[in-house]
XYZ file of C-alpha atoms in Angstrom:
289
model
C 0.075 0.396 0.038
C 3.180 2.241 -1.011
C 0.293 4.693 -2.296
C -0.752 6.164 0.636
C -0.397 9.795 1.961
C 2.886 9.309 4.743
C -0.299 11.058 7.118
C -3.267 8.924 6.848
C -5.271 10.680 9.180
C -8.728 12.138 8.707
C -7.047 16.106 8.964
C -6.340 15.159 5.325
C -9.810 14.753 3.688
C -10.525 18.405 5.340
C -6.853 19.915 3.929
C -8.333 18.220 0.791
C -11.460 20.102 0.686
C -10.074 23.201 1.781
C -7.385 23.047 -1.271
C -10.246 22.920 -3.930
C -13.466 24.493 -3.061
C -15.825 25.563 -0.451
C -19.174 23.381 -0.245
C -22.122 25.230 -0.815
C -24.347 26.256 2.188
C -27.762 23.166 1.722
C -29.571 22.903 4.543
C -28.588 19.972 7.321
C -29.730 16.528 6.393
C -32.449 15.607 8.238
C -30.692 12.222 9.491
C -31.448 11.670 13.415
C -27.293 10.731 14.475
C -28.640 9.141 17.690
C -30.204 6.287 15.011
C -27.750 6.226 12.612
C -25.112 3.722 13.671
C -24.851 1.241 11.351
C -23.895 -2.495 13.131
C -22.804 -5.262 10.445
C -22.269 -8.444 13.399
C -21.330 -11.955 12.013
C -22.626 -11.734 8.415
C -22.183 -14.563 6.239
C -23.216 -14.872 2.647
C -23.251 -18.242 0.577
C -24.115 -19.040 -2.770
C -24.466 -22.548 -3.897
C -21.992 -23.697 -1.309
C -19.834 -20.593 -2.385
C -19.082 -18.574 0.830
C -18.471 -14.421 -0.535
C -18.181 -13.241 3.168
C -17.369 -14.644 6.371
C -19.320 -14.020 9.716
C -17.863 -10.178 9.179
C -18.539 -7.877 11.546
C -18.172 -3.969 11.842
C -19.896 -0.423 13.286
C -20.340 2.453 11.752
C -20.889 5.577 14.168
C -22.707 8.628 12.820
C -21.302 11.282 11.117
C -18.373 9.339 10.382
C -16.366 8.141 6.725
C -16.135 3.834 7.089
C -14.521 2.597 4.224
C -15.074 -1.320 3.316
C -11.254 -2.431 0.872
C -9.632 -5.114 0.439
C -8.207 -7.022 -2.972
C -10.613 -8.268 -6.432
C -12.819 -11.042 -5.154
C -12.558 -9.569 -1.093
C -16.096 -9.540 -0.902
C -16.647 -5.611 -0.665
C -19.696 -5.606 -3.326
C -21.267 -8.458 -1.829
C -20.973 -6.588 1.129
C -22.848 -3.689 0.205
C -25.190 -5.570 -1.657
C -26.323 -6.710 1.923
C -26.424 -3.382 3.237
C -28.873 -2.361 -0.005
C -30.925 -4.940 0.612
C -30.542 -6.498 -3.395
C -28.356 -9.558 -1.176
C -30.044 -11.167 1.668
C -27.448 -12.585 4.090
C -27.314 -16.353 4.927
C -26.768 -15.669 8.212
C -25.635 -12.543 10.847
C -27.429 -9.160 11.617
C -27.169 -5.670 9.896
C -28.665 -2.682 11.685
C -29.138 0.121 11.446
C -30.314 2.154 14.518
C -32.994 0.371 15.967
C -34.284 -1.882 13.110
C -33.327 -4.619 11.508
C -32.366 -4.824 8.068
C -32.128 -8.366 7.337
C -34.772 -9.628 4.690
C -36.004 -5.837 3.806
C -36.336 -5.199 0.330
C -33.650 -2.596 -0.993
C -36.705 -0.022 -1.418
C -37.751 -0.117 2.163
C -34.359 0.115 3.202
C -34.037 3.284 1.193
C -37.211 4.261 2.716
C -35.231 4.410 6.039
C -32.733 6.636 4.899
C -29.840 4.765 3.212
C -29.123 5.764 -0.193
C -26.592 3.654 -2.824
C -24.623 5.317 -5.131
C -23.673 2.758 -8.037
C -19.823 2.384 -9.739
C -21.618 2.796 -12.866
C -23.872 6.033 -14.308
C -27.239 5.207 -14.185
C -28.763 9.129 -15.098
C -31.216 9.112 -17.937
C -28.934 10.491 -20.647
C -31.778 13.665 -21.960
C -33.023 14.851 -18.583
C -32.236 18.037 -17.310
C -29.568 18.132 -14.298
C -32.427 19.644 -12.486
C -34.584 16.580 -13.520
C -31.932 13.789 -12.374
C -32.011 15.211 -8.942
C -35.717 15.789 -8.374
C -35.780 11.784 -9.073
C -34.455 11.627 -5.384
C -37.745 13.829 -4.048
C -39.182 10.871 -5.512
C -39.507 8.908 -1.449
C -40.701 12.084 -0.430
C -43.394 12.936 -2.486
C -46.778 13.299 -0.522
C -48.823 14.393 -3.261
C -50.660 11.854 -5.540
C -50.876 11.616 -9.226
C -54.204 13.337 -9.464
C -53.042 16.266 -7.548
C -50.238 17.191 -9.334
C -52.354 16.419 -13.115
C -54.603 18.687 -11.968
C -51.633 21.648 -10.492
C -53.742 21.859 -7.379
C -52.707 25.023 -4.798
C -50.749 21.951 -2.521
C -49.382 20.321 -5.135
C -47.401 23.126 -6.542
C -46.467 24.245 -3.568
C -44.809 21.089 -2.786
C -42.844 20.866 -5.676
C -41.788 24.148 -5.796
C -40.250 23.254 -1.971
C -38.980 19.804 -3.632
C -36.714 22.285 -6.335
C -35.503 24.395 -3.692
C -34.315 21.831 -1.961
C -32.616 20.273 -6.027
C -31.223 24.024 -6.104
C -29.357 24.277 -2.704
C -28.166 20.311 -3.006
C -26.898 21.533 -6.265
C -24.815 24.377 -4.997
C -23.704 22.138 -2.504
C -21.785 19.885 -4.574
C -21.218 22.262 -7.217
C -23.785 22.016 -9.680
C -25.760 24.788 -9.599
C -24.250 26.340 -13.503
C -25.456 22.900 -14.173
C -29.865 22.757 -13.503
C -30.447 23.026 -17.243
C -28.120 21.812 -18.898
C -28.637 17.416 -19.966
C -27.287 15.460 -17.265
C -25.526 13.018 -20.312
C -23.288 15.850 -21.712
C -21.427 16.670 -18.594
C -17.969 15.345 -17.783
C -17.866 11.935 -16.204
C -16.555 13.639 -13.068
C -20.026 15.716 -13.085
C -22.167 13.240 -13.886
C -21.076 11.387 -10.426
C -21.472 13.872 -8.989
C -25.196 14.414 -10.139
C -25.384 10.636 -8.786
C -24.873 11.899 -5.400
C -26.429 14.994 -5.749
C -29.352 12.536 -6.327
C -28.520 10.428 -3.647
C -28.584 13.423 -1.273
C -31.654 14.708 -2.645
C -33.688 11.684 -1.009
C -32.088 13.521 2.485
C -30.740 9.709 3.601
C -29.697 9.150 6.714
C -26.521 6.833 5.801
C -25.126 7.007 2.029
C -23.444 3.737 0.481
C -20.613 4.832 -2.798
C -19.371 2.826 -4.503
C -15.564 3.830 -5.705
C -17.412 6.877 -6.592
C -13.707 8.544 -7.880
C -12.897 5.831 -10.262
C -12.304 6.689 -13.793
C -11.730 10.458 -12.973
C -8.602 12.441 -13.632
C -6.842 14.033 -10.457
C -8.971 16.731 -10.842
C -12.100 15.007 -10.787
C -10.800 13.560 -7.311
C -9.805 15.680 -5.114
C -12.858 17.590 -6.041
C -15.005 14.771 -5.536
C -13.435 14.156 -2.211
C -13.885 17.661 -1.013
C -17.371 17.203 -1.827
C -17.885 13.685 0.302
C -15.989 15.087 3.420
C -18.615 17.790 3.303
C -20.864 15.412 2.864
C -19.399 13.984 6.426
C -18.465 17.858 8.137
C -21.103 19.959 6.874
C -24.147 17.683 6.866
C -23.148 14.785 8.726
C -24.093 12.179 7.260
C -23.062 8.681 7.693
C -20.275 6.869 4.917
C -19.666 3.808 3.434
C -16.668 4.148 0.889
C -16.041 1.095 -1.494
C -12.810 2.513 -3.252
C -9.895 1.225 -4.565
C -7.524 4.703 -4.809
C -5.931 4.785 -1.319
C -4.915 8.197 -0.970
C -8.619 8.916 -0.769
C -9.456 5.991 1.068
C -6.594 7.054 3.685
C -7.450 10.761 3.528
C -10.926 10.470 4.147
C -12.148 7.303 6.718
C -11.707 7.830 10.147
C -11.944 4.216 10.395
C -11.734 1.431 8.008
C -12.626 -2.401 7.392
C -9.855 -4.554 5.358
C -12.012 -8.345 3.838
C -9.943 -11.081 2.227
C -11.403 -13.687 0.092
C -14.742 -12.910 2.250
C -13.153 -12.477 5.937
C -12.416 -9.353 7.637
C -8.968 -9.258 7.903
C -7.860 -5.838 10.067
C -9.796 -3.189 11.092
C -9.232 0.437 12.835
C -7.962 3.860 11.534
C -6.072 4.495 8.281
C -2.926 4.140 9.818
C -3.092 1.554 12.153
C -4.889 -0.928 8.923
C -1.992 0.890 6.810
C 0.606 -0.660 8.654
C -1.099 -4.109 8.885
C 0.863 -7.321 8.108
C -1.659 -9.030 7.135
C -3.238 -6.072 5.133
C 0.324 -5.203 3.665
C 0.342 -9.191 2.743
C -3.216 -9.175 1.153
C -2.480 -6.823 -1.654
C 1.015 -6.747 -2.269
C 1.124 -11.195 -1.398
C 3.474 -12.432 0.966
C 7.179 -12.062 0.719
C 9.275 -13.891 -0.994
C 11.669 -16.082 1.975
């Protein structure tokens, strides 16, 4: 793990953010930090005899960035799929606040305030950025189809409130000048920011970020890392991060869980994990005799 910076501390994330730009003034998220602890306990996932996760446990503290890292095939994607309800654990428990998530459908987990961003882009290519972000407000919309179609005053007022919130979040992530542009015409890095903003429009308590800086240029990685740091520091939203860029992980993460062949082999602060012999061996291979 030689590409990690020499001082992998949380202050690095603050330095990254201040070195690029200061996030906007989006209103605080509605997350209640007292109910935002994610507790993963002895989670095992098996597929036809293959054990993808083997009694994995970790805790994500409210308002923190918790990175889940490991070599290819370590079980990171399987872990995310369990957290978001795509996969059901064979055994073990996933609790978010006081709610057991194991066995819940993805839409029910999303309704509890868990939002996920996938590695691959999934934006309507011809929809504007504003329309793409409004999709994130869908679960918060109370006006029915009839009220909206008839443009009743209550529906119009609600639509206006949602649009104002979309503008606030767009400003927060640096997309205020792009709201009227088709999302599919934006540079790759900005398209990833649109997906992050759309997730924030859901007013989540917990964000699951799957390789948020993959495929970006150095400048795009720096800008995106600044936004992620702002989500934690300014909005207090908990984040679970899967990322192969160890520089980004070591700068942003408050805690790290390391997986290898489906097992948790290490955990702790970035500095502790970086120097763990088991982690070095998992990434670099066993030393030559």
